[in-house]
mmCIF file of C-alpha atoms and ligand atoms in Angstrom:
data_model
loop_
_atom_site.group_PDB
_atom_site.id
_atom_site.type_symbol
_atom_site.label_atom_id
_atom_site.label_comp_id
_atom_site.label_asym_id
_atom_site.label_seq_id
_atom_site.Cartn_x
_atom_site.Cartn_y
_atom_site.Cartn_z
ATOM 1 C CA UNK A 243 28.023 15.112 -0.897
ATOM 2 C CA UNK A 244 28.182 16.038 -4.558
ATOM 3 C CA UNK A 245 24.889 17.859 -5.086
ATOM 4 C CA UNK A 246 25.008 18.034 -8.858
ATOM 5 C CA UNK A 247 21.512 17.369 -10.195
ATOM 6 C CA UNK A 248 21.162 15.165 -13.252
ATOM 7 C CA UNK A 249 17.439 15.661 -13.801
ATOM 8 C CA UNK A 250 14.371 16.989 -12.064
ATOM 9 C CA UNK A 251 10.606 16.823 -12.385
ATOM 10 C CA UNK A 252 7.701 18.587 -10.759
ATOM 11 C CA UNK A 253 4.562 16.607 -10.014
ATOM 12 C CA UNK A 254 1.311 17.083 -8.133
ATOM 13 C CA UNK A 255 1.655 15.942 -4.531
ATOM 14 C CA UNK A 256 1.186 12.128 -4.580
ATOM 15 C CA UNK A 257 -1.243 10.036 -2.515
ATOM 16 C CA UNK A 258 -0.546 6.603 -1.078
ATOM 17 C CA UNK A 259 -3.514 4.291 -1.406
ATOM 18 C CA UNK A 260 -2.059 1.576 0.830
ATOM 19 C CA UNK A 261 -0.110 2.504 3.955
ATOM 20 C CA UNK A 262 0.479 0.748 7.283
ATOM 21 C CA UNK A 263 0.763 3.420 9.969
ATOM 22 C CA UNK A 264 0.580 0.875 12.806
ATOM 23 C CA UNK A 265 -0.631 2.443 16.073
ATOM 24 C CA UNK A 266 0.227 4.203 19.348
ATOM 25 C CA UNK A 267 3.990 4.375 19.983
ATOM 26 C CA UNK A 268 4.770 3.525 16.361
ATOM 27 C CA UNK A 269 2.794 6.348 14.783
ATOM 28 C CA UNK A 270 5.455 9.040 15.077
ATOM 29 C CA UNK A 271 7.776 7.040 12.828
ATOM 30 C CA UNK A 272 5.291 6.256 10.073
ATOM 31 C CA UNK A 273 3.500 9.613 10.126
ATOM 32 C CA UNK A 274 6.754 11.590 10.022
ATOM 33 C CA UNK A 275 7.810 10.076 6.702
ATOM 34 C CA UNK A 276 4.364 9.797 5.123
ATOM 35 C CA UNK A 277 3.429 13.437 5.646
ATOM 36 C CA UNK A 278 6.570 14.628 3.848
ATOM 37 C CA UNK A 279 5.634 12.734 0.729
ATOM 38 C CA UNK A 280 1.908 12.342 0.434
ATOM 39 C CA UNK A 281 -1.217 14.460 0.546
ATOM 40 C CA UNK A 282 -3.350 11.541 1.666
ATOM 41 C CA UNK A 283 -2.729 7.969 2.747
ATOM 42 C CA UNK A 284 -5.222 5.137 2.911
ATOM 43 C CA UNK A 285 -4.587 3.736 6.397
ATOM 44 C CA UNK A 286 -4.644 -0.044 6.489
ATOM 45 C CA UNK A 287 -6.830 -1.366 9.317
ATOM 46 C CA UNK A 288 -4.713 -4.395 10.373
ATOM 47 C CA UNK A 289 -3.592 -2.795 13.614
ATOM 48 C CA UNK A 290 -3.571 -4.696 16.921
ATOM 49 C CA UNK A 291 -6.516 -4.865 17.557
ATOM 50 C CA UNK A 292 -7.901 -4.210 14.072
ATOM 51 C CA UNK A 293 -10.148 -1.287 13.038
ATOM 52 C CA UNK A 294 -13.498 -3.054 12.772
ATOM 53 C CA UNK A 295 -16.112 -0.320 13.050
ATOM 54 C CA UNK A 296 -16.688 3.425 12.904
ATOM 55 C CA UNK A 297 -15.729 3.950 16.558
ATOM 56 C CA UNK A 298 -12.420 2.155 16.103
ATOM 57 C CA UNK A 299 -11.751 4.277 13.005
ATOM 58 C CA UNK A 300 -12.658 7.523 14.734
ATOM 59 C CA UNK A 301 -10.300 6.792 17.652
ATOM 60 C CA UNK A 302 -7.530 5.608 15.359
ATOM 61 C CA UNK A 303 -7.830 8.755 13.255
ATOM 62 C CA UNK A 304 -7.514 10.954 16.318
ATOM 63 C CA UNK A 305 -4.372 9.089 17.412
ATOM 64 C CA UNK A 306 -2.852 9.597 13.962
ATOM 65 C CA UNK A 307 -3.852 13.273 14.042
ATOM 66 C CA UNK A 308 -2.144 13.698 17.415
ATOM 67 C CA UNK A 309 1.009 12.404 15.832
ATOM 68 C CA UNK A 310 0.643 14.731 12.828
ATOM 69 C CA UNK A 311 0.307 17.664 15.236
ATOM 70 C CA UNK A 312 3.559 16.746 16.946
ATOM 71 C CA UNK A 313 5.377 17.458 13.712
ATOM 72 C CA UNK A 314 3.446 20.439 12.429
ATOM 73 C CA UNK A 315 1.718 22.855 14.739
ATOM 74 C CA UNK A 316 -0.435 24.730 12.264
ATOM 75 C CA UNK A 317 -3.303 23.094 10.397
ATOM 76 C CA UNK A 318 -1.713 20.467 8.206
ATOM 77 C CA UNK A 319 -3.180 19.277 4.976
ATOM 78 C CA UNK A 320 -1.920 15.708 5.346
ATOM 79 C CA UNK A 321 -4.983 13.517 5.487
ATOM 80 C CA UNK A 322 -5.067 9.918 6.672
ATOM 81 C CA UNK A 323 -8.081 8.118 5.191
ATOM 82 C CA UNK A 324 -9.621 5.410 7.334
ATOM 83 C CA UNK A 325 -10.678 1.925 6.254
ATOM 84 C CA UNK A 326 -12.537 -0.910 7.979
ATOM 85 C CA UNK A 327 -11.231 -4.441 8.474
ATOM 86 C CA UNK A 328 -13.896 -6.948 7.421
ATOM 87 C CA UNK A 329 -14.495 -9.994 9.607
ATOM 88 C CA UNK A 330 -16.924 -12.917 9.471
ATOM 89 C CA UNK A 331 -19.234 -10.949 11.767
ATOM 90 C CA UNK A 332 -19.128 -7.456 10.241
ATOM 91 C CA UNK A 333 -22.730 -6.248 10.001
ATOM 92 C CA UNK A 334 -24.618 -4.219 7.431
ATOM 93 C CA UNK A 335 -25.229 -1.586 10.129
ATOM 94 C CA UNK A 336 -21.498 -1.219 10.735
ATOM 95 C CA UNK A 337 -20.949 -0.639 7.017
ATOM 96 C CA UNK A 338 -23.705 1.973 6.833
ATOM 97 C CA UNK A 339 -22.405 3.740 9.908
ATOM 98 C CA UNK A 340 -18.880 3.775 8.508
ATOM 99 C CA UNK A 341 -20.102 5.165 5.198
ATOM 100 C CA UNK A 342 -22.029 7.940 6.991
ATOM 101 C CA UNK A 343 -18.900 8.824 8.913
ATOM 102 C CA UNK A 344 -16.996 9.207 5.628
ATOM 103 C CA UNK A 345 -15.076 5.949 5.405
ATOM 104 C CA UNK A 346 -14.459 5.207 1.741
ATOM 105 C CA UNK A 347 -13.285 1.601 1.729
ATOM 106 C CA UNK A 348 -13.193 -1.737 3.572
ATOM 107 C CA UNK A 349 -10.355 -4.253 3.475
ATOM 108 C CA UNK A 350 -10.851 -7.941 2.870
ATOM 109 C CA UNK A 351 -8.066 -9.979 4.444
ATOM 110 C CA UNK A 352 -8.571 -13.723 3.995
ATOM 111 C CA UNK A 353 -7.974 -15.093 7.513
ATOM 112 C CA UNK A 354 -4.337 -16.096 7.910
ATOM 113 C CA UNK A 355 -3.167 -14.520 4.647
ATOM 114 C CA UNK A 356 -0.761 -12.009 6.170
ATOM 115 C CA UNK A 357 0.299 -9.901 9.180
ATOM 116 C CA UNK A 358 -2.533 -9.470 11.746
ATOM 117 C CA UNK A 359 -5.099 -11.169 9.544
ATOM 118 C CA UNK A 360 -6.284 -13.723 12.117
ATOM 119 C CA UNK A 361 -9.586 -11.815 12.506
ATOM 120 C CA UNK A 362 -10.020 -11.827 8.719
ATOM 121 C CA UNK A 363 -12.703 -13.470 6.623
ATOM 122 C CA UNK A 364 -12.718 -17.283 6.643
ATOM 123 C CA UNK A 365 -15.191 -17.653 3.758
ATOM 124 C CA UNK A 366 -16.456 -14.940 1.436
ATOM 125 C CA UNK A 367 -19.984 -16.308 1.916
ATOM 126 C CA UNK A 368 -19.809 -14.813 5.416
ATOM 127 C CA UNK A 369 -19.634 -11.292 4.006
ATOM 128 C CA UNK A 370 -22.312 -11.693 1.346
ATOM 129 C CA UNK A 371 -24.652 -9.098 2.789
ATOM 130 C CA UNK A 372 -21.776 -6.752 3.571
ATOM 131 C CA UNK A 373 -20.556 -6.840 -0.037
ATOM 132 C CA UNK A 374 -24.076 -6.353 -1.344
ATOM 133 C CA UNK A 375 -24.453 -3.295 0.881
ATOM 134 C CA UNK A 376 -21.088 -1.901 -0.154
ATOM 135 C CA UNK A 377 -22.035 -2.302 -3.796
ATOM 136 C CA UNK A 378 -25.336 -0.505 -3.199
ATOM 137 C CA UNK A 379 -23.882 2.446 -1.292
ATOM 138 C CA UNK A 380 -20.702 2.804 -3.341
ATOM 139 C CA UNK A 381 -18.075 1.750 -0.856
ATOM 140 C CA UNK A 382 -14.789 0.433 -2.241
ATOM 141 C CA UNK A 383 -13.599 -3.109 -1.496
ATOM 142 C CA UNK A 384 -9.833 -3.480 -1.030
ATOM 143 C CA UNK A 385 -8.715 -7.069 -1.488
ATOM 144 C CA UNK A 386 -5.627 -8.877 -0.265
ATOM 145 C CA UNK A 387 -5.953 -11.308 -3.134
ATOM 146 C CA UNK A 388 -4.223 -14.467 -1.955
ATOM 147 C CA UNK A 389 -5.592 -17.907 -1.152
ATOM 148 C CA UNK A 390 -4.461 -19.361 2.163
ATOM 149 C CA UNK A 391 -5.017 -23.111 1.733
ATOM 150 C CA UNK A 392 -1.664 -24.846 2.230
ATOM 151 C CA UNK A 393 -2.218 -26.928 -0.899
ATOM 152 C CA UNK A 394 -1.292 -23.849 -2.974
ATOM 153 C CA UNK A 395 2.309 -22.926 -3.599
ATOM 154 C CA UNK A 396 3.152 -19.574 -2.012
ATOM 155 C CA UNK A 397 4.195 -18.177 -5.407
ATOM 156 C CA UNK A 398 0.751 -19.106 -6.828
ATOM 157 C CA UNK A 399 -1.363 -17.689 -4.036
ATOM 158 C CA UNK A 400 -2.266 -14.545 -5.960
ATOM 159 C CA UNK A 401 -3.074 -16.400 -9.187
ATOM 160 C CA UNK A 402 -5.505 -18.699 -7.360
ATOM 161 C CA UNK A 403 -6.792 -15.791 -5.285
ATOM 162 C CA UNK A 404 -8.059 -14.282 -8.537
ATOM 163 C CA UNK A 405 -9.836 -17.523 -9.513
ATOM 164 C CA UNK A 406 -11.213 -18.529 -6.142
ATOM 165 C CA UNK A 407 -11.965 -15.212 -4.468
ATOM 166 C CA UNK A 408 -11.898 -12.236 -6.807
ATOM 167 C CA UNK A 409 -13.718 -13.594 -9.867
ATOM 168 C CA UNK A 410 -16.668 -14.897 -7.823
ATOM 169 C CA UNK A 411 -16.968 -11.532 -6.023
ATOM 170 C CA UNK A 412 -16.882 -9.604 -9.300
ATOM 171 C CA UNK A 413 -19.428 -11.923 -10.911
ATOM 172 C CA UNK A 414 -21.809 -11.632 -8.000
ATOM 173 C CA UNK A 415 -21.374 -7.860 -7.432
ATOM 174 C CA UNK A 416 -20.603 -6.378 -10.855
ATOM 175 C CA UNK A 417 -21.072 -2.800 -9.636
ATOM 176 C CA UNK A 418 -18.829 -3.107 -6.596
ATOM 177 C CA UNK A 419 -15.687 -0.981 -6.914
ATOM 178 C CA UNK A 420 -12.675 -3.117 -6.139
ATOM 179 C CA UNK A 421 -8.965 -2.471 -5.682
ATOM 180 C CA UNK A 422 -6.789 -5.536 -6.018
ATOM 181 C CA UNK A 423 -4.102 -4.474 -3.573
ATOM 182 C CA UNK A 424 -0.352 -4.773 -4.147
ATOM 183 C CA UNK A 425 -0.531 -6.889 -7.290
ATOM 184 C CA UNK A 426 2.589 -8.921 -7.913
ATOM 185 C CA UNK A 427 2.057 -11.100 -10.987
ATOM 186 C CA UNK A 428 1.672 -10.955 -14.742
ATOM 187 C CA UNK A 429 -1.636 -12.790 -14.252
ATOM 188 C CA UNK A 430 -2.771 -10.056 -11.868
ATOM 189 C CA UNK A 431 -1.882 -7.335 -14.366
ATOM 190 C CA UNK A 432 -3.692 -9.093 -17.227
ATOM 191 C CA UNK A 433 -6.715 -9.780 -15.072
ATOM 192 C CA UNK A 434 -7.113 -6.174 -13.925
ATOM 193 C CA UNK A 435 -6.591 -4.849 -17.470
ATOM 194 C CA UNK A 436 -9.386 -7.083 -18.749
ATOM 195 C CA UNK A 437 -11.907 -6.151 -16.064
ATOM 196 C CA UNK A 438 -14.248 -3.191 -16.457
ATOM 197 C CA UNK A 439 -13.462 0.200 -14.906
ATOM 198 C CA UNK A 440 -14.818 -0.830 -11.517
ATOM 199 C CA UNK A 441 -11.673 -2.860 -10.898
ATOM 200 C CA UNK A 442 -8.257 -1.272 -10.322
ATOM 201 C CA UNK A 443 -4.985 -2.213 -8.615
ATOM 202 C CA UNK A 444 -2.248 -0.715 -6.472
ATOM 203 C CA UNK A 445 1.421 -1.490 -7.082
ATOM 204 C CA UNK A 446 4.222 -1.172 -4.510
ATOM 205 C CA UNK A 447 7.655 0.298 -5.169
ATOM 206 C CA UNK A 448 9.359 -2.867 -3.912
ATOM 207 C CA UNK A 449 7.490 -5.091 -6.366
ATOM 208 C CA UNK A 450 8.535 -2.715 -9.168
ATOM 209 C CA UNK A 451 12.206 -2.850 -8.176
ATOM 210 C CA UNK A 452 12.865 -6.361 -6.865
ATOM 211 C CA UNK A 453 12.221 -9.991 -7.710
ATOM 212 C CA UNK A 454 12.471 -13.212 -5.699
ATOM 213 C CA UNK A 455 16.190 -13.540 -6.378
ATOM 214 C CA UNK A 456 16.658 -10.464 -4.211
ATOM 215 C CA UNK A 457 14.949 -12.355 -1.391
ATOM 216 C CA UNK A 458 16.583 -15.757 -1.770
ATOM 217 C CA UNK A 459 19.820 -15.811 -3.778
ATOM 218 C CA UNK A 460 23.009 -15.827 -1.716
ATOM 219 C CA UNK A 461 21.123 -16.296 1.569
ATOM 220 C CA UNK A 462 17.668 -15.395 2.864
ATOM 221 C CA UNK A 463 17.138 -11.637 3.242
ATOM 222 C CA UNK A 464 14.433 -11.274 5.890
ATOM 223 C CA UNK A 465 14.047 -7.560 5.197
ATOM 224 C CA UNK A 466 12.967 -8.409 1.643
ATOM 225 C CA UNK A 467 10.193 -10.696 2.848
ATOM 226 C CA UNK A 468 6.723 -9.362 2.257
ATOM 227 C CA UNK A 469 3.327 -10.687 1.243
ATOM 228 C CA UNK A 470 2.429 -11.220 -1.501
ATOM 229 C CA UNK A 471 5.972 -12.540 -1.781
ATOM 230 C CA UNK A 472 8.334 -11.086 -4.404
ATOM 231 C CA UNK A 473 7.825 -12.912 -7.716
ATOM 232 C CA UNK A 474 9.814 -13.611 -10.884
ATOM 233 C CA UNK A 475 11.563 -11.125 -13.147
ATOM 234 C CA UNK A 476 8.832 -11.672 -15.750
ATOM 235 C CA UNK A 477 6.242 -10.622 -13.186
ATOM 236 C CA UNK A 478 8.263 -7.590 -12.106
ATOM 237 C CA UNK A 479 8.576 -6.412 -15.717
ATOM 238 C CA UNK A 480 4.881 -6.851 -16.267
ATOM 239 C CA UNK A 481 4.122 -4.697 -13.193
ATOM 240 C CA UNK A 482 6.546 -2.042 -14.391
ATOM 241 C CA UNK A 483 4.922 -2.032 -17.842
ATOM 242 C CA UNK A 484 1.495 -1.626 -16.253
ATOM 243 C CA UNK A 485 2.569 1.133 -13.850
ATOM 244 C CA UNK A 486 4.316 3.167 -16.543
ATOM 245 C CA UNK A 487 1.748 2.546 -19.296
ATOM 246 C CA UNK A 488 -0.647 5.378 -18.479
ATOM 247 C CA UNK A 489 -3.451 2.901 -17.775
ATOM 248 C CA UNK A 490 -5.646 4.578 -15.150
ATOM 249 C CA UNK A 491 -6.424 1.243 -13.455
ATOM 250 C CA UNK A 492 -2.943 1.080 -11.902
ATOM 251 C CA UNK A 493 -1.914 3.495 -9.168
ATOM 252 C CA UNK A 494 0.398 4.031 -6.224
ATOM 253 C CA UNK A 495 0.043 2.016 -3.007
ATOM 254 C CA UNK A 496 3.299 1.559 -1.120
ATOM 255 C CA UNK A 497 2.235 -1.145 1.336
ATOM 256 C CA UNK A 498 4.956 0.373 3.506
ATOM 257 C CA UNK A 499 4.799 -2.075 6.428
ATOM 258 C CA UNK A 500 7.208 -1.546 9.324
ATOM 259 C CA UNK A 501 8.330 -4.273 11.730
ATOM 260 C CA UNK A 502 11.081 -4.054 14.325
ATOM 261 C CA UNK A 503 14.466 -5.542 13.417
ATOM 262 C CA UNK A 504 13.954 -8.334 16.024
ATOM 263 C CA UNK A 505 10.645 -9.308 14.441
ATOM 264 C CA UNK A 506 12.232 -9.526 10.988
ATOM 265 C CA UNK A 507 15.553 -11.171 11.863
ATOM 266 C CA UNK A 508 14.381 -14.321 13.640
ATOM 267 C CA UNK A 509 13.323 -17.929 13.034
ATOM 268 C CA UNK A 510 9.844 -16.899 11.886
ATOM 269 C CA UNK A 511 10.158 -13.373 10.589
ATOM 270 C CA UNK A 512 7.224 -11.049 9.917
ATOM 271 C CA UNK A 513 6.128 -10.110 6.406
ATOM 272 C CA UNK A 514 6.496 -6.473 5.473
ATOM 273 C CA UNK A 515 8.948 -4.002 3.973
ATOM 274 C CA UNK A 516 9.236 -0.423 5.216
ATOM 275 C CA UNK A 517 9.513 2.012 2.296
ATOM 276 C CA UNK A 518 7.832 5.057 3.829
ATOM 277 C CA UNK A 519 11.127 6.962 4.263
ATOM 278 C CA UNK A 520 11.889 7.038 0.499
ATOM 279 C CA UNK A 521 8.572 5.984 -0.988
ATOM 280 C CA UNK A 522 8.101 8.399 -3.866
ATOM 281 C CA UNK A 523 11.853 8.438 -4.457
ATOM 282 C CA UNK A 524 11.787 4.677 -5.108
ATOM 283 C CA UNK A 525 8.909 4.970 -7.566
ATOM 284 C CA UNK A 526 10.833 7.754 -9.350
ATOM 285 C CA UNK A 527 13.817 5.431 -9.608
ATOM 286 C CA UNK A 528 11.698 2.580 -10.991
ATOM 287 C CA UNK A 529 10.037 4.795 -13.601
ATOM 288 C CA UNK A 530 13.316 6.499 -14.511
ATOM 289 C CA UNK A 531 15.078 3.131 -14.935
ATOM 290 C CA UNK A 532 12.824 2.433 -17.914
ATOM 291 C CA UNK A 533 12.849 5.984 -19.280
ATOM 292 C CA UNK A 534 9.271 6.662 -18.154
ATOM 293 C CA UNK A 535 9.666 9.322 -15.464
ATOM 294 C CA UNK A 536 7.111 11.449 -17.324
ATOM 295 C CA UNK A 537 4.477 8.791 -16.551
ATOM 296 C CA UNK A 538 4.980 9.028 -12.793
ATOM 297 C CA UNK A 539 2.567 11.864 -12.023
ATOM 298 C CA UNK A 540 -0.529 10.113 -13.374
ATOM 299 C CA UNK A 541 0.325 6.970 -11.426
ATOM 300 C CA UNK A 542 1.267 8.740 -8.196
ATOM 301 C CA UNK A 543 -1.070 11.714 -8.097
ATOM 302 C CA UNK A 544 -4.075 11.320 -10.403
ATOM 303 C CA UNK A 545 -5.325 7.797 -11.113
ATOM 304 C CA UNK A 546 -5.837 6.768 -7.494
ATOM 305 C CA UNK A 547 -7.637 9.972 -6.541
ATOM 306 C CA UNK A 548 -9.866 9.623 -9.590
ATOM 307 C CA UNK A 549 -10.727 6.026 -8.766
ATOM 308 C CA UNK A 550 -11.579 6.937 -5.159
ATOM 309 C CA UNK A 551 -13.584 9.975 -6.292
ATOM 310 C CA UNK A 552 -11.280 12.419 -4.488
ATOM 311 C CA UNK A 553 -10.144 15.829 -5.753
ATOM 312 C CA UNK A 554 -6.552 16.022 -6.956
ATOM 313 C CA UNK A 555 -4.017 17.554 -4.597
ATOM 314 C CA UNK A 556 -3.179 21.152 -5.422
ATOM 315 C CA UNK A 557 0.342 21.345 -4.051
ATOM 316 C CA UNK A 558 3.289 20.270 -6.160
ATOM 317 C CA UNK A 559 6.587 18.662 -5.250
ATOM 318 C CA UNK A 560 9.923 18.613 -7.028
ATOM 319 C CA UNK A 561 11.864 15.380 -7.395
ATOM 320 C CA UNK A 562 15.524 15.593 -8.268
ATOM 321 C CA UNK A 563 18.049 12.987 -9.312
ATOM 322 C CA UNK A 564 21.590 13.473 -8.089
ATOM 323 C CA UNK A 565 24.567 12.468 -10.184
ATOM 324 C CA UNK A 566 26.244 10.595 -7.326
ATOM 325 C CA UNK A 567 23.444 10.000 -4.814
ATOM 326 C CA UNK A 568 23.206 9.970 -1.027
ATOM 327 C CA UNK A 569 23.152 7.374 1.726
ATOM 328 C CA UNK A 570 19.837 6.171 3.193
ATOM 329 C CA UNK A 571 19.617 5.928 6.984
ATOM 330 C CA UNK A 572 20.748 2.489 8.215
ATOM 331 C CA UNK A 573 18.033 2.087 10.847
ATOM 332 C CA UNK A 574 15.081 4.087 12.100
ATOM 333 C CA UNK A 575 13.665 4.372 15.627
ATOM 334 C CA UNK A 576 10.462 2.355 15.893
ATOM 335 C CA UNK A 577 8.771 2.495 19.292
ATOM 336 C CA UNK A 578 11.351 1.207 21.777
ATOM 337 C CA UNK A 579 13.200 -0.585 19.030
ATOM 338 C CA UNK A 580 14.455 0.068 15.495
ATOM 339 C CA UNK A 581 13.472 -0.968 12.019
ATOM 340 C CA UNK A 582 15.638 -1.514 8.999
ATOM 341 C CA UNK A 583 14.219 0.510 6.127
ATOM 342 C CA UNK A 584 14.494 -0.607 2.530
ATOM 343 C CA UNK A 585 17.879 0.444 1.097
ATOM 344 C CA UNK A 586 19.138 1.237 4.616
ATOM 345 C CA UNK A 587 22.856 2.106 4.363
ATOM 346 C CA UNK A 588 22.728 2.083 0.557
ATOM 347 C CA UNK A 589 23.024 4.920 -1.943
ATOM 348 C CA UNK A 590 20.013 6.287 -3.805
ATOM 349 C CA UNK A 591 19.814 9.124 -6.282
ATOM 350 C CA UNK A 592 16.297 10.553 -6.186
ATOM 351 C CA UNK A 593 15.205 12.943 -3.467
ATOM 352 C CA UNK A 594 12.423 15.431 -2.758
ATOM 353 C CA UNK A 595 13.505 19.037 -2.814
HETATM 354 O O1 DOR B 923 4.119 -7.729 3.606
HETATM 355 C C1 DOR B 923 3.071 -7.391 4.109
HETATM 356 N N1 DOR B 923 3.027 -6.738 5.287
HETATM 357 N N2 DOR B 923 1.923 -7.691 3.486
HETATM 358 C C2 DOR B 923 0.733 -7.469 4.048
HETATM 359 O O2 DOR B 923 -0.254 -7.810 3.437
HETATM 360 C C3 DOR B 923 0.644 -6.914 5.411
HETATM 361 C C4 DOR B 923 1.825 -6.143 5.765
HETATM 362 C C5 DOR B 923 1.930 -5.834 7.247
HETATM 363 O O3 DOR B 923 0.941 -5.397 7.813
HETATM 364 O O4 DOR B 923 3.010 -6.017 7.809
HETATM 365 ZN ZN1 ZN B 924 -0.578 -4.000 3.224
#
């Protein structure tokens, strides 16, 4: 390998505000990569079964911590942050108990919107009291903002999600802090920009780097299938503008979502792209592509922590860009199977020192 470095930057250790660790036998894969790149990760609760109350979260956290310990013996600073999965029957008591335990946020999955969302909310009226309580006690609502009714085109699900789900929630609970997760459209960017400071958004690396042509042109690429689905080049550019603009409402959330190769390469493949193995490297590439690498640190290491009310990480990391690059691992062990990571077998240039 030619190790000549073209450029380098030092940034505060990033946080990932949207990460799918999965559970049990899968944890060693996800934890291994996440803890090399992030100080903290918001752990998505759509495990099987989902994390629906404080007890679930407590047990899940200890399983993740066991995995962390397998990689580092001494006290490790890597901190997984738990979330709750809202259902039609989540109670006010469960929210209060979760808040007391230190859970910062709850995730709203519309039922049927994505992977493991069958226990999700069927009508936002069913979580009226829950949202009111969250607003009162200062818990953050994380929204998978897509409508599920089959009358909507899959490429418009986010746009209508804003109209049908998000706007009514914001109007009814103006003091509720909300993160519109993994935004994918120009409409999403404009909407979040025009909301007050209670509303922010995460952006994935894959939505910054790819558009729907990468999924569909020249044959269907199941490993590029995620939800919300990749959108147009106009949308991608709008996300990149937002992420690199220095607007504190937009911050890092990878949505790194592993599935085994068999579950991706089949007649009805799962939604999700695994980026955990090169997560911050991909963001560096996206920012660098538009000459905005100096804007990365705010996006990756400050704005999210500030929105969540967390202290900034103290540690720093160095990111370097090689002149020629290096090859990404083709496949990664995932439980008894393997997954195909984004860019598997391809060359990338950015790496963490
Ligand atoms: O692509 C996705 N995969 N989107 C989601 O919302 C869920 C995730 C998963 O859990 O696999
Ligand atoms: Zn997700």
